[in-house]
Amino acid sequence: MPNTTVKPDTATARVFLFLQGPHGPFFSVLADRLRDIGATCWRVAFNAGDGTGWQDPKTLLAFRSTRDTWPEQCAAWITETGATDLVLYGDVRRHHAEAIAVARGAGLMVHVFEEGYLRPYWATYERNGSNGNSKLMQITIDQMARALTRTADAPALPPDRWGDLRMHMVHGALYHWHVLFRNQAFPQYRPHRDQSVAEEFRLHVLRLIRRPRHMIERWAATRRIRTGDRPYHVVLLQLEHDASFRAFSDFASQTEFVEMTIDGFAKGAPSHHRLVFKAHPLEDGRAPLETAIRTSAATHGVLDRVDFVRGGKLAYLLQSARSAVTVNSTSAHQALWRGLPVRSFGTSVYDKPTLVSHQALPDFFADPIPPDPSAYAVYRQFLLETSQIPGGFYSAKGRAQLLRQVVDRMLSADDPYDLRLIPRETDAQQLRVVR
């Protein structure tokens, strides 16, 4: 069994087992930094794309069996490598969820990376789970307020664009190229999404080719909406294959969400208001969103009051919006930060009392309840002091910034939330006893 008796902050005694990471070299570079300070790092490759860039082929473990054998193989590799830590990106993919269960049973520390809850400027680092499985789901705003070490300086504001988007698209295309053309050694590999590898690769390439035309289209649409004289509400669409949408909502498709939203808008919004559907920046057309929006809008008699914007800078639309509606997109943070009312329908880390409205959708469009600005300030600051690390996965600049902090966070014995919550709660209890 793995050696779990060592001090968790002793780097030379740590053995990190990496599973799938974000597209690009982030996990490989992170492993190099951990090796620099004496840790041992292993990587599991489920396909040819996973192993690309890994520096030490001797520590690359190729999983070539069928899915049903993965938990047993994962347990065996944990034992053989003496792993003390499991590292992965996203926790709801089937093989990641199964690995987490095995790792917890073996006493490993589980490190979960995700896109930033406060993106685009931050990445998320948590222990044991993220999004609907995050410890944030059980932490109240009052607990956050008591735990803050807030300084007099206001926290950094997010820029209005996602600087890593182009490199994210490039790394995604390269990853799927390797899986499509170099995957002969992994005959049993099956992607965790519904699309085939060939279809994923085709969609990535088409998105890159169409990007110039889409940039012009969305610039024109955004300008028309912002300079118009009609109040408007923004719908924050997600990728239909997004893990949060699939695992932490009751919608089978984005089309269902679109239909519900347009129905609520038609029933409740004042007749001079407009509804703007904002597509995810990485939307690739696999879901017929624009067609579904126009069909539903026509059915409900509001086709002339509904717009569709393909990607682009969300900040430009939110600056003049009346409210935002989403399933559970992290983009809702940008709306909350601006004080806009938000109505969400899935499980999310920001679905806290006083932050998100739970009105019936027609009532929300008629008179939306805004968030409590002081509560959101506490919530945002707490995230910045715990799980949100400046930087990103996809550009060299973003990775360098992220690595300045994340290695020390991983070596710490303390969960990033517990590091703030437990000492503060204990101090408060001791203070009450003294008094």
Tab-separated table of C-alpha atoms in Angstrom:
chain	number	residue	atom	x	y	z
A	1	MET	CA	0.000	0.000	0.000
A	2	PRO	CA	1.158	3.598	-0.549
A	3	ASN	CA	3.108	5.339	2.157
A	4	THR	CA	0.609	7.766	3.686
A	5	THR	CA	2.422	8.264	6.979
A	6	VAL	CA	4.884	10.858	5.660
A	7	LYS	CA	4.384	14.525	6.333
A	8	PRO	CA	2.270	15.847	3.440
A	9	ASP	CA	4.523	18.897	3.034
A	10	THR	CA	7.705	16.808	2.668
A	11	ALA	CA	8.231	16.960	-1.078
A	12	THR	CA	10.791	14.152	-1.300
A	13	ALA	CA	8.325	11.674	0.200
A	14	ARG	CA	5.500	12.583	-2.190
A	15	VAL	CA	4.531	10.496	-5.200
A	16	PHE	CA	2.056	12.208	-7.548
A	17	LEU	CA	-0.067	10.154	-9.927
A	18	PHE	CA	-1.424	12.357	-12.748
A	19	LEU	CA	-4.530	11.471	-14.757
A	20	GLN	CA	-5.993	13.564	-17.595
A	21	GLY	CA	-5.290	17.282	-17.493
A	22	PRO	CA	-6.331	20.371	-19.447
A	23	HIS	CA	-5.341	20.360	-23.114
A	24	GLY	CA	-1.740	21.431	-23.532
A	25	PRO	CA	1.450	21.054	-21.489
A	26	PHE	CA	0.278	22.268	-18.062
A	27	PHE	CA	0.396	18.884	-16.292
A	28	SER	CA	3.791	18.078	-17.810
A	29	VAL	CA	5.260	21.395	-16.689
A	30	LEU	CA	3.666	21.054	-13.244
A	31	ALA	CA	5.246	17.602	-12.868
A	32	ASP	CA	8.639	19.078	-13.811
A	33	ARG	CA	8.327	21.667	-11.027
A	34	LEU	CA	7.373	18.977	-8.512
A	35	ARG	CA	10.357	16.852	-9.573
A	36	ASP	CA	12.631	19.870	-9.127
A	37	ILE	CA	11.884	19.822	-5.402
A	38	GLY	CA	12.286	16.074	-4.992
A	39	ALA	CA	8.827	14.615	-5.630
A	40	THR	CA	8.205	11.622	-7.890
A	41	CYS	CA	5.603	11.981	-10.654
A	42	TRP	CA	3.767	9.364	-12.719
A	43	ARG	CA	1.277	9.909	-15.548
A	44	VAL	CA	-1.553	7.702	-16.770
A	45	ALA	CA	-2.198	7.901	-20.518
A	46	PHE	CA	-5.628	6.809	-21.684
A	47	ASN	CA	-4.789	7.726	-25.282
A	48	ALA	CA	-1.948	9.105	-27.420
A	49	GLY	CA	-2.856	12.691	-26.602
A	50	ASP	CA	-2.456	12.259	-22.843
A	51	GLY	CA	1.203	11.315	-22.994
A	52	THR	CA	2.285	14.086	-25.373
A	53	GLY	CA	4.943	16.250	-23.742
A	54	TRP	CA	5.503	14.016	-20.712
A	55	GLN	CA	9.254	14.233	-20.098
A	56	ASP	CA	9.996	10.802	-18.650
A	57	PRO	CA	8.634	7.850	-20.677
A	58	LYS	CA	9.601	5.487	-17.843
A	59	THR	CA	6.939	7.072	-15.637
A	60	LEU	CA	4.197	7.015	-18.279
A	61	LEU	CA	1.589	4.334	-17.545
A	62	ALA	CA	-0.471	3.355	-20.581
A	63	PHE	CA	-3.999	2.172	-19.834
A	64	ARG	CA	-4.945	-0.040	-22.793
A	65	SER	CA	-7.701	-2.173	-21.294
A	66	THR	CA	-11.470	-1.771	-21.313
A	67	ARG	CA	-13.250	0.747	-19.088
A	68	ASP	CA	-14.598	-1.818	-16.663
A	69	THR	CA	-11.066	-2.830	-15.631
A	70	TRP	CA	-9.979	0.719	-14.793
A	71	PRO	CA	-10.753	0.799	-11.017
A	72	GLU	CA	-8.769	-2.406	-10.463
A	73	GLN	CA	-5.866	-1.153	-12.584
A	74	CYS	CA	-5.922	2.217	-10.840
A	75	ALA	CA	-5.669	0.534	-7.440
A	76	ALA	CA	-2.799	-1.625	-8.685
A	77	TRP	CA	-0.850	1.367	-10.008
A	78	ILE	CA	-1.379	3.269	-6.762
A	79	THR	CA	0.173	0.350	-4.914
A	80	GLU	CA	3.013	-0.226	-7.389
A	81	THR	CA	4.053	3.428	-7.564
A	82	GLY	CA	3.593	4.094	-3.861
A	83	ALA	CA	1.421	7.057	-4.785
A	84	THR	CA	0.572	9.524	-2.043
A	85	ASP	CA	-1.323	12.013	-4.254
A	86	LEU	CA	-3.762	11.895	-7.171
A	87	VAL	CA	-3.872	14.839	-9.605
A	88	LEU	CA	-6.586	15.380	-12.205
A	89	TYR	CA	-8.562	17.969	-14.167
A	90	GLY	CA	-12.298	17.738	-13.540
A	91	ASP	CA	-13.782	15.147	-11.213
A	92	VAL	CA	-16.923	13.856	-12.932
A	93	ARG	CA	-15.491	12.020	-15.939
A	94	ARG	CA	-16.178	8.345	-15.307
A	95	HIS	CA	-12.540	7.285	-14.960
A	96	HIS	CA	-11.733	10.303	-12.793
A	97	ALA	CA	-14.693	9.724	-10.462
A	98	GLU	CA	-13.737	6.059	-10.115
A	99	ALA	CA	-10.088	6.962	-9.482
A	100	ILE	CA	-11.073	9.423	-6.748
A	101	ALA	CA	-13.078	6.714	-4.984
A	102	VAL	CA	-10.119	4.329	-5.150
A	103	ALA	CA	-7.657	7.027	-4.029
A	104	ARG	CA	-9.736	8.030	-1.026
A	105	GLY	CA	-9.959	4.412	0.053
A	106	ALA	CA	-6.167	4.185	-0.146
A	107	GLY	CA	-5.641	7.374	1.858
A	108	LEU	CA	-4.295	9.544	-0.979
A	109	MET	CA	-4.590	13.314	-1.147
A	110	VAL	CA	-6.729	14.253	-4.179
A	111	HIS	CA	-5.890	17.437	-6.111
A	112	VAL	CA	-8.579	18.702	-8.501
A	113	PHE	CA	-7.975	21.408	-11.098
A	114	GLU	CA	-10.732	23.183	-12.994
A	115	GLU	CA	-11.304	26.341	-14.986
A	116	GLY	CA	-11.497	29.324	-12.673
A	117	TYR	CA	-14.753	29.944	-10.882
A	118	LEU	CA	-13.794	33.609	-11.268
A	119	ARG	CA	-12.457	33.139	-14.787
A	120	PRO	CA	-10.959	34.326	-16.991
A	121	TYR	CA	-8.077	35.517	-14.822
A	122	TRP	CA	-7.926	32.631	-12.347
A	123	ALA	CA	-7.712	28.834	-12.285
A	124	THR	CA	-9.423	26.683	-9.654
A	125	TYR	CA	-7.498	24.363	-7.329
A	126	GLU	CA	-9.417	22.283	-4.771
A	127	ARG	CA	-9.114	19.042	-2.838
A	128	ASN	CA	-11.381	16.019	-3.423
A	129	GLY	CA	-13.960	17.677	-5.708
A	130	SER	CA	-15.010	20.709	-7.745
A	131	ASN	CA	-18.215	22.403	-8.910
A	132	GLY	CA	-21.150	20.457	-7.434
A	133	ASN	CA	-18.725	18.243	-5.494
A	134	SER	CA	-16.786	21.194	-4.080
A	135	LYS	CA	-16.558	21.848	-0.362
A	136	LEU	CA	-17.885	25.312	-1.214
A	137	MET	CA	-21.349	23.772	-1.453
A	138	GLN	CA	-21.392	23.353	2.348
A	139	ILE	CA	-19.815	26.698	3.321
A	140	THR	CA	-22.184	29.556	4.134
A	141	ILE	CA	-21.614	33.239	3.481
A	142	ASP	CA	-21.474	33.840	7.258
A	143	GLN	CA	-18.691	31.264	7.630
A	144	MET	CA	-16.818	32.895	4.769
A	145	ALA	CA	-17.152	36.326	6.373
A	146	ARG	CA	-15.691	35.096	9.665
A	147	ALA	CA	-12.775	33.448	7.850
A	148	LEU	CA	-11.628	36.388	5.735
A	149	THR	CA	-8.201	37.966	6.072
A	150	ARG	CA	-9.293	40.835	3.871
A	151	THR	CA	-6.868	43.714	3.405
A	152	ALA	CA	-7.749	47.342	2.766
A	153	ASP	CA	-6.906	46.914	-0.904
A	154	ALA	CA	-9.660	45.900	-3.284
A	155	PRO	CA	-9.029	42.535	-4.990
A	156	ALA	CA	-7.843	42.458	-8.572
A	157	LEU	CA	-10.599	42.966	-11.127
A	158	PRO	CA	-11.057	40.443	-13.922
A	159	PRO	CA	-10.127	41.589	-17.420
A	160	ASP	CA	-12.935	41.628	-19.979
A	161	ARG	CA	-11.471	38.905	-22.164
A	162	TRP	CA	-10.155	35.378	-21.827
A	163	GLY	CA	-6.557	35.778	-22.919
A	164	ASP	CA	-5.952	32.019	-23.279
A	165	LEU	CA	-8.852	31.310	-25.642
A	166	ARG	CA	-6.842	31.040	-28.868
A	167	MET	CA	-4.251	28.730	-27.288
A	168	HIS	CA	-7.021	26.683	-25.702
A	169	MET	CA	-8.436	26.069	-29.183
A	170	VAL	CA	-4.995	25.249	-30.634
A	171	HIS	CA	-4.124	22.778	-27.850
A	172	GLY	CA	-7.543	21.149	-28.207
A	173	ALA	CA	-7.036	20.624	-31.926
A	174	LEU	CA	-3.528	19.200	-31.387
A	175	TYR	CA	-4.726	16.847	-28.667
A	176	HIS	CA	-7.446	15.389	-30.860
A	177	TRP	CA	-5.028	15.127	-33.804
A	178	HIS	CA	-2.808	12.841	-31.706
A	179	VAL	CA	-5.804	10.754	-30.633
A	180	LEU	CA	-7.099	10.530	-34.195
A	181	PHE	CA	-3.856	9.679	-36.001
A	182	ARG	CA	-1.495	8.198	-33.371
A	183	ASN	CA	-3.805	6.109	-31.199
A	184	GLN	CA	-2.977	2.636	-32.514
A	185	ALA	CA	-1.514	1.617	-29.120
A	186	PHE	CA	-4.863	2.308	-27.394
A	187	PRO	CA	-7.415	0.187	-29.288
A	188	GLN	CA	-9.841	0.095	-26.338
A	189	TYR	CA	-9.938	3.859	-25.834
A	190	ARG	CA	-13.376	5.456	-25.812
A	191	PRO	CA	-13.814	9.233	-25.300
A	192	HIS	CA	-15.763	10.410	-22.264
A	193	ARG	CA	-17.983	12.512	-24.544
A	194	ASP	CA	-20.611	11.312	-26.998
A	195	GLN	CA	-18.757	12.476	-30.123
A	196	SER	CA	-16.135	10.322	-31.791
A	197	VAL	CA	-12.507	11.460	-31.786
A	198	ALA	CA	-12.731	12.190	-35.516
A	199	GLU	CA	-15.776	14.397	-34.954
A	200	GLU	CA	-14.074	16.220	-32.064
A	201	PHE	CA	-11.044	16.906	-34.259
A	202	ARG	CA	-13.231	18.105	-37.145
A	203	LEU	CA	-15.132	20.484	-34.864
A	204	HIS	CA	-11.900	21.917	-33.411
A	205	VAL	CA	-10.475	22.568	-36.884
A	206	LEU	CA	-13.719	24.099	-38.184
A	207	ARG	CA	-13.889	26.419	-35.192
A	208	LEU	CA	-10.362	27.662	-35.897
A	209	ILE	CA	-11.141	28.170	-39.606
A	210	ARG	CA	-14.413	29.989	-38.960
A	211	ARG	CA	-13.034	32.157	-36.179
A	212	PRO	CA	-12.396	35.286	-38.332
A	213	ARG	CA	-15.946	35.248	-39.720
A	214	HIS	CA	-17.454	34.616	-36.312
A	215	MET	CA	-15.460	37.520	-34.844
A	216	ILE	CA	-17.001	39.903	-37.381
A	217	GLU	CA	-20.503	38.531	-36.824
A	218	ARG	CA	-20.382	38.794	-33.057
A	219	TRP	CA	-18.806	42.273	-33.151
A	220	ALA	CA	-21.697	43.489	-35.290
A	221	ALA	CA	-24.312	41.774	-33.121
A	222	THR	CA	-22.814	43.031	-29.868
A	223	ARG	CA	-22.575	46.593	-31.166
A	224	ARG	CA	-26.189	46.529	-32.354
A	225	ILE	CA	-27.412	45.322	-28.960
A	226	ARG	CA	-25.302	47.719	-26.902
A	227	THR	CA	-26.187	50.788	-28.949
A	228	GLY	CA	-29.886	49.913	-29.137
A	229	ASP	CA	-32.499	51.644	-26.979
A	230	ARG	CA	-34.206	48.504	-25.638
A	231	PRO	CA	-33.528	46.967	-22.199
A	232	TYR	CA	-32.175	43.420	-22.513
A	233	HIS	CA	-31.492	40.300	-20.465
A	234	VAL	CA	-28.511	38.007	-21.178
A	235	VAL	CA	-28.719	34.213	-21.235
A	236	LEU	CA	-25.338	32.616	-20.465
A	237	LEU	CA	-25.212	29.454	-22.549
A	238	GLN	CA	-22.834	26.601	-21.811
A	239	LEU	CA	-21.333	23.800	-23.827
A	240	GLU	CA	-23.824	20.962	-23.970
A	241	HIS	CA	-21.016	18.495	-23.249
A	242	ASP	CA	-19.728	20.584	-20.326
A	243	ALA	CA	-19.260	18.504	-17.182
A	244	SER	CA	-21.152	20.946	-14.949
A	245	PHE	CA	-24.107	21.050	-17.311
A	246	ARG	CA	-24.292	17.270	-17.659
A	247	ALA	CA	-23.573	16.270	-14.058
A	248	PHE	CA	-25.127	19.108	-12.074
A	249	SER	CA	-28.352	20.051	-13.859
A	250	ASP	CA	-31.659	18.399	-14.712
A	251	PHE	CA	-31.544	19.387	-18.382
A	252	ALA	CA	-30.882	16.702	-20.968
A	253	SER	CA	-29.887	19.320	-23.543
A	254	GLN	CA	-29.362	23.033	-24.038
A	255	THR	CA	-32.452	22.986	-26.235
A	256	GLU	CA	-34.606	22.216	-23.177
A	257	PHE	CA	-33.064	25.153	-21.326
A	258	VAL	CA	-33.579	27.443	-24.323
A	259	GLU	CA	-37.252	26.503	-24.587
A	260	MET	CA	-37.872	27.077	-20.866
A	261	THR	CA	-36.100	30.450	-20.918
A	262	ILE	CA	-37.946	31.794	-23.950
A	263	ASP	CA	-41.259	30.615	-22.506
A	264	GLY	CA	-40.554	32.486	-19.250
A	265	PHE	CA	-39.437	35.583	-21.152
A	266	ALA	CA	-42.560	35.607	-23.335
A	267	LYS	CA	-44.800	35.271	-20.281
A	268	GLY	CA	-43.104	37.718	-17.920
A	269	ALA	CA	-40.842	40.276	-19.581
A	270	PRO	CA	-42.201	43.732	-20.460
A	271	SER	CA	-43.040	43.894	-24.166
A	272	HIS	CA	-40.206	46.333	-24.949
A	273	HIS	CA	-37.490	44.122	-23.388
A	274	ARG	CA	-35.154	41.919	-25.442
A	275	LEU	CA	-33.500	38.566	-24.720
A	276	VAL	CA	-29.875	37.962	-25.759
A	277	PHE	CA	-28.482	34.420	-25.902
A	278	LYS	CA	-24.694	34.514	-25.485
A	279	ALA	CA	-22.932	31.357	-26.726
A	280	HIS	CA	-19.938	29.892	-24.913
A	281	PRO	CA	-16.599	31.068	-26.408
A	282	LEU	CA	-15.763	27.457	-27.341
A	283	GLU	CA	-19.147	26.595	-28.833
A	284	ASP	CA	-18.439	24.539	-31.948
A	285	GLY	CA	-21.870	23.953	-33.407
A	286	ARG	CA	-22.384	20.361	-32.276
A	287	ALA	CA	-25.623	21.477	-30.630
A	288	PRO	CA	-28.039	23.346	-32.972
A	289	LEU	CA	-28.430	26.258	-30.579
A	290	GLU	CA	-29.141	29.079	-33.031
A	291	THR	CA	-31.807	27.054	-34.829
A	292	ALA	CA	-33.398	26.006	-31.533
A	293	ILE	CA	-33.469	29.615	-30.309
A	294	ARG	CA	-35.094	30.976	-33.452
A	295	THR	CA	-37.623	28.135	-33.642
A	296	SER	CA	-38.670	28.540	-30.005
A	297	ALA	CA	-38.799	32.340	-30.258
A	298	ALA	CA	-41.054	32.112	-33.313
A	299	THR	CA	-43.326	29.631	-31.539
A	300	HIS	CA	-43.740	31.987	-28.581
A	301	GLY	CA	-44.210	35.073	-30.745
A	302	VAL	CA	-41.024	36.883	-29.657
A	303	LEU	CA	-38.733	36.255	-32.629
A	304	ASP	CA	-38.263	39.991	-33.198
A	305	ARG	CA	-37.139	40.425	-29.557
A	306	VAL	CA	-34.527	37.646	-29.347
A	307	ASP	CA	-30.843	37.827	-30.357
A	308	PHE	CA	-28.046	35.259	-30.601
A	309	VAL	CA	-24.383	36.252	-30.097
A	310	ARG	CA	-21.733	33.712	-31.024
A	311	GLY	CA	-19.050	33.886	-28.318
A	312	GLY	CA	-17.092	37.092	-27.823
A	313	LYS	CA	-16.528	39.277	-24.791
A	314	LEU	CA	-19.241	38.801	-22.216
A	315	ALA	CA	-18.271	41.989	-20.379
A	316	TYR	CA	-19.428	44.119	-23.307
A	317	LEU	CA	-22.941	42.693	-23.068
A	318	LEU	CA	-23.179	42.678	-19.281
A	319	GLN	CA	-22.261	46.332	-18.931
A	320	SER	CA	-25.770	47.412	-19.972
A	321	ALA	CA	-27.801	44.282	-19.225
A	322	ARG	CA	-30.761	44.094	-16.832
A	323	SER	CA	-30.151	40.511	-15.634
A	324	ALA	CA	-28.508	37.179	-16.455
A	325	VAL	CA	-29.982	33.685	-16.709
A	326	THR	CA	-27.994	30.455	-16.805
A	327	VAL	CA	-28.005	26.803	-15.851
A	328	ASN	CA	-24.821	26.897	-13.767
A	329	SER	CA	-22.198	28.718	-15.842
A	330	THR	CA	-19.251	30.218	-13.971
A	331	SER	CA	-19.793	33.293	-16.164
A	332	ALA	CA	-22.544	34.217	-13.708
A	333	HIS	CA	-19.767	35.526	-11.467
A	334	GLN	CA	-19.225	38.393	-13.902
A	335	ALA	CA	-22.896	39.292	-13.629
A	336	LEU	CA	-22.903	39.046	-9.824
A	337	TRP	CA	-19.782	41.186	-9.593
A	338	ARG	CA	-21.623	43.879	-11.563
A	339	GLY	CA	-24.610	43.639	-9.229
A	340	LEU	CA	-26.896	42.120	-11.876
A	341	PRO	CA	-29.737	39.820	-10.828
A	342	VAL	CA	-28.932	36.197	-11.657
A	343	ARG	CA	-31.342	33.280	-12.060
A	344	SER	CA	-29.643	29.873	-12.224
A	345	PHE	CA	-31.168	26.405	-12.578
A	346	GLY	CA	-28.403	23.914	-11.830
A	347	THR	CA	-26.156	23.080	-8.902
A	348	SER	CA	-23.408	25.705	-8.631
A	349	VAL	CA	-20.931	26.967	-6.075
A	350	TYR	CA	-22.418	30.487	-6.222
A	351	ASP	CA	-26.018	29.410	-5.576
A	352	LYS	CA	-26.154	30.975	-2.134
A	353	PRO	CA	-28.988	32.841	-0.396
A	354	THR	CA	-28.777	36.586	-1.109
A	355	LEU	CA	-26.699	35.966	-4.259
A	356	VAL	CA	-28.929	34.101	-6.741
A	357	SER	CA	-32.646	34.655	-7.284
A	358	HIS	CA	-35.029	31.708	-7.058
A	359	GLN	CA	-38.041	33.503	-8.511
A	360	ALA	CA	-40.261	31.818	-11.071
A	361	LEU	CA	-38.796	32.732	-14.438
A	362	PRO	CA	-41.700	34.958	-15.621
A	363	ASP	CA	-41.509	36.864	-12.311
A	364	PHE	CA	-37.735	37.166	-12.658
A	365	PHE	CA	-37.990	38.731	-16.111
A	366	ALA	CA	-40.733	41.061	-14.865
A	367	ASP	CA	-38.909	42.281	-11.737
A	368	PRO	CA	-35.620	40.453	-10.957
A	369	ILE	CA	-34.223	40.494	-7.423
A	370	PRO	CA	-30.576	41.672	-7.401
A	371	PRO	CA	-27.811	40.091	-5.298
A	372	ASP	CA	-26.721	41.513	-1.964
A	373	PRO	CA	-23.504	43.358	-2.904
A	374	SER	CA	-21.913	42.932	0.514
A	375	ALA	CA	-22.600	39.175	0.475
A	376	TYR	CA	-21.048	38.805	-2.960
A	377	ALA	CA	-18.019	40.837	-1.899
A	378	VAL	CA	-17.479	38.378	0.972
A	379	TYR	CA	-18.004	35.367	-1.295
A	380	ARG	CA	-15.628	36.619	-3.967
A	381	GLN	CA	-12.923	37.574	-1.504
A	382	PHE	CA	-13.171	34.170	0.165
A	383	LEU	CA	-12.623	32.444	-3.168
A	384	LEU	CA	-9.642	34.670	-3.923
A	385	GLU	CA	-8.100	33.730	-0.573
A	386	THR	CA	-8.655	29.992	-1.054
A	387	SER	CA	-9.262	28.167	-4.344
A	388	GLN	CA	-8.716	30.805	-7.056
A	389	ILE	CA	-5.117	31.103	-8.225
A	390	PRO	CA	-4.028	33.800	-10.718
A	391	GLY	CA	-3.003	32.418	-14.088
A	392	GLY	CA	-4.244	29.909	-16.634
A	393	PHE	CA	-3.584	26.517	-18.226
A	394	TYR	CA	-3.164	27.306	-21.894
A	395	SER	CA	-0.726	30.156	-22.534
A	396	ALA	CA	2.918	30.179	-21.438
A	397	LYS	CA	2.363	33.412	-19.503
A	398	GLY	CA	-0.714	32.028	-17.745
A	399	ARG	CA	1.059	28.784	-16.799
A	400	ALA	CA	4.050	30.639	-15.393
A	401	GLN	CA	1.808	32.785	-13.220
A	402	LEU	CA	-0.182	29.775	-12.024
A	403	LEU	CA	2.905	27.735	-11.158
A	404	ARG	CA	4.223	30.472	-8.856
A	405	GLN	CA	1.566	29.520	-6.317
A	406	VAL	CA	0.077	26.142	-7.139
A	407	VAL	CA	3.091	23.972	-6.225
A	408	ASP	CA	3.118	25.287	-2.652
A	409	ARG	CA	-0.666	24.826	-2.440
A	410	MET	CA	-0.304	21.187	-3.468
A	411	LEU	CA	2.462	20.535	-0.945
A	412	SER	CA	0.466	22.040	1.901
A	413	ALA	CA	-1.063	19.614	4.384
A	414	ASP	CA	-4.176	21.771	4.575
A	415	ASP	CA	-7.182	21.916	2.289
A	416	PRO	CA	-7.339	25.506	0.946
A	417	TYR	CA	-10.768	26.051	2.505
A	418	ASP	CA	-9.925	24.437	5.838
A	419	LEU	CA	-6.798	26.585	6.025
A	420	ARG	CA	-9.080	29.604	6.322
A	421	LEU	CA	-12.104	28.152	8.084
A	422	ILE	CA	-10.831	25.871	10.829
A	423	PRO	CA	-8.318	28.198	12.557
A	424	ARG	CA	-10.773	31.110	12.437
A	425	GLU	CA	-13.640	29.055	13.823
A	426	THR	CA	-11.364	27.682	16.549
A	427	ASP	CA	-10.038	31.149	17.431
A	428	ALA	CA	-13.571	32.491	17.669
A	429	GLN	CA	-14.620	29.670	20.006
A	430	GLN	CA	-11.565	30.217	22.244
A	431	LEU	CA	-12.278	33.940	22.355
A	432	ARG	CA	-15.845	33.314	23.536
A	433	VAL	CA	-14.539	30.963	26.289
A	434	VAL	CA	-12.060	33.587	27.499
A	435	ARG	CA	-14.755	36.239	27.633
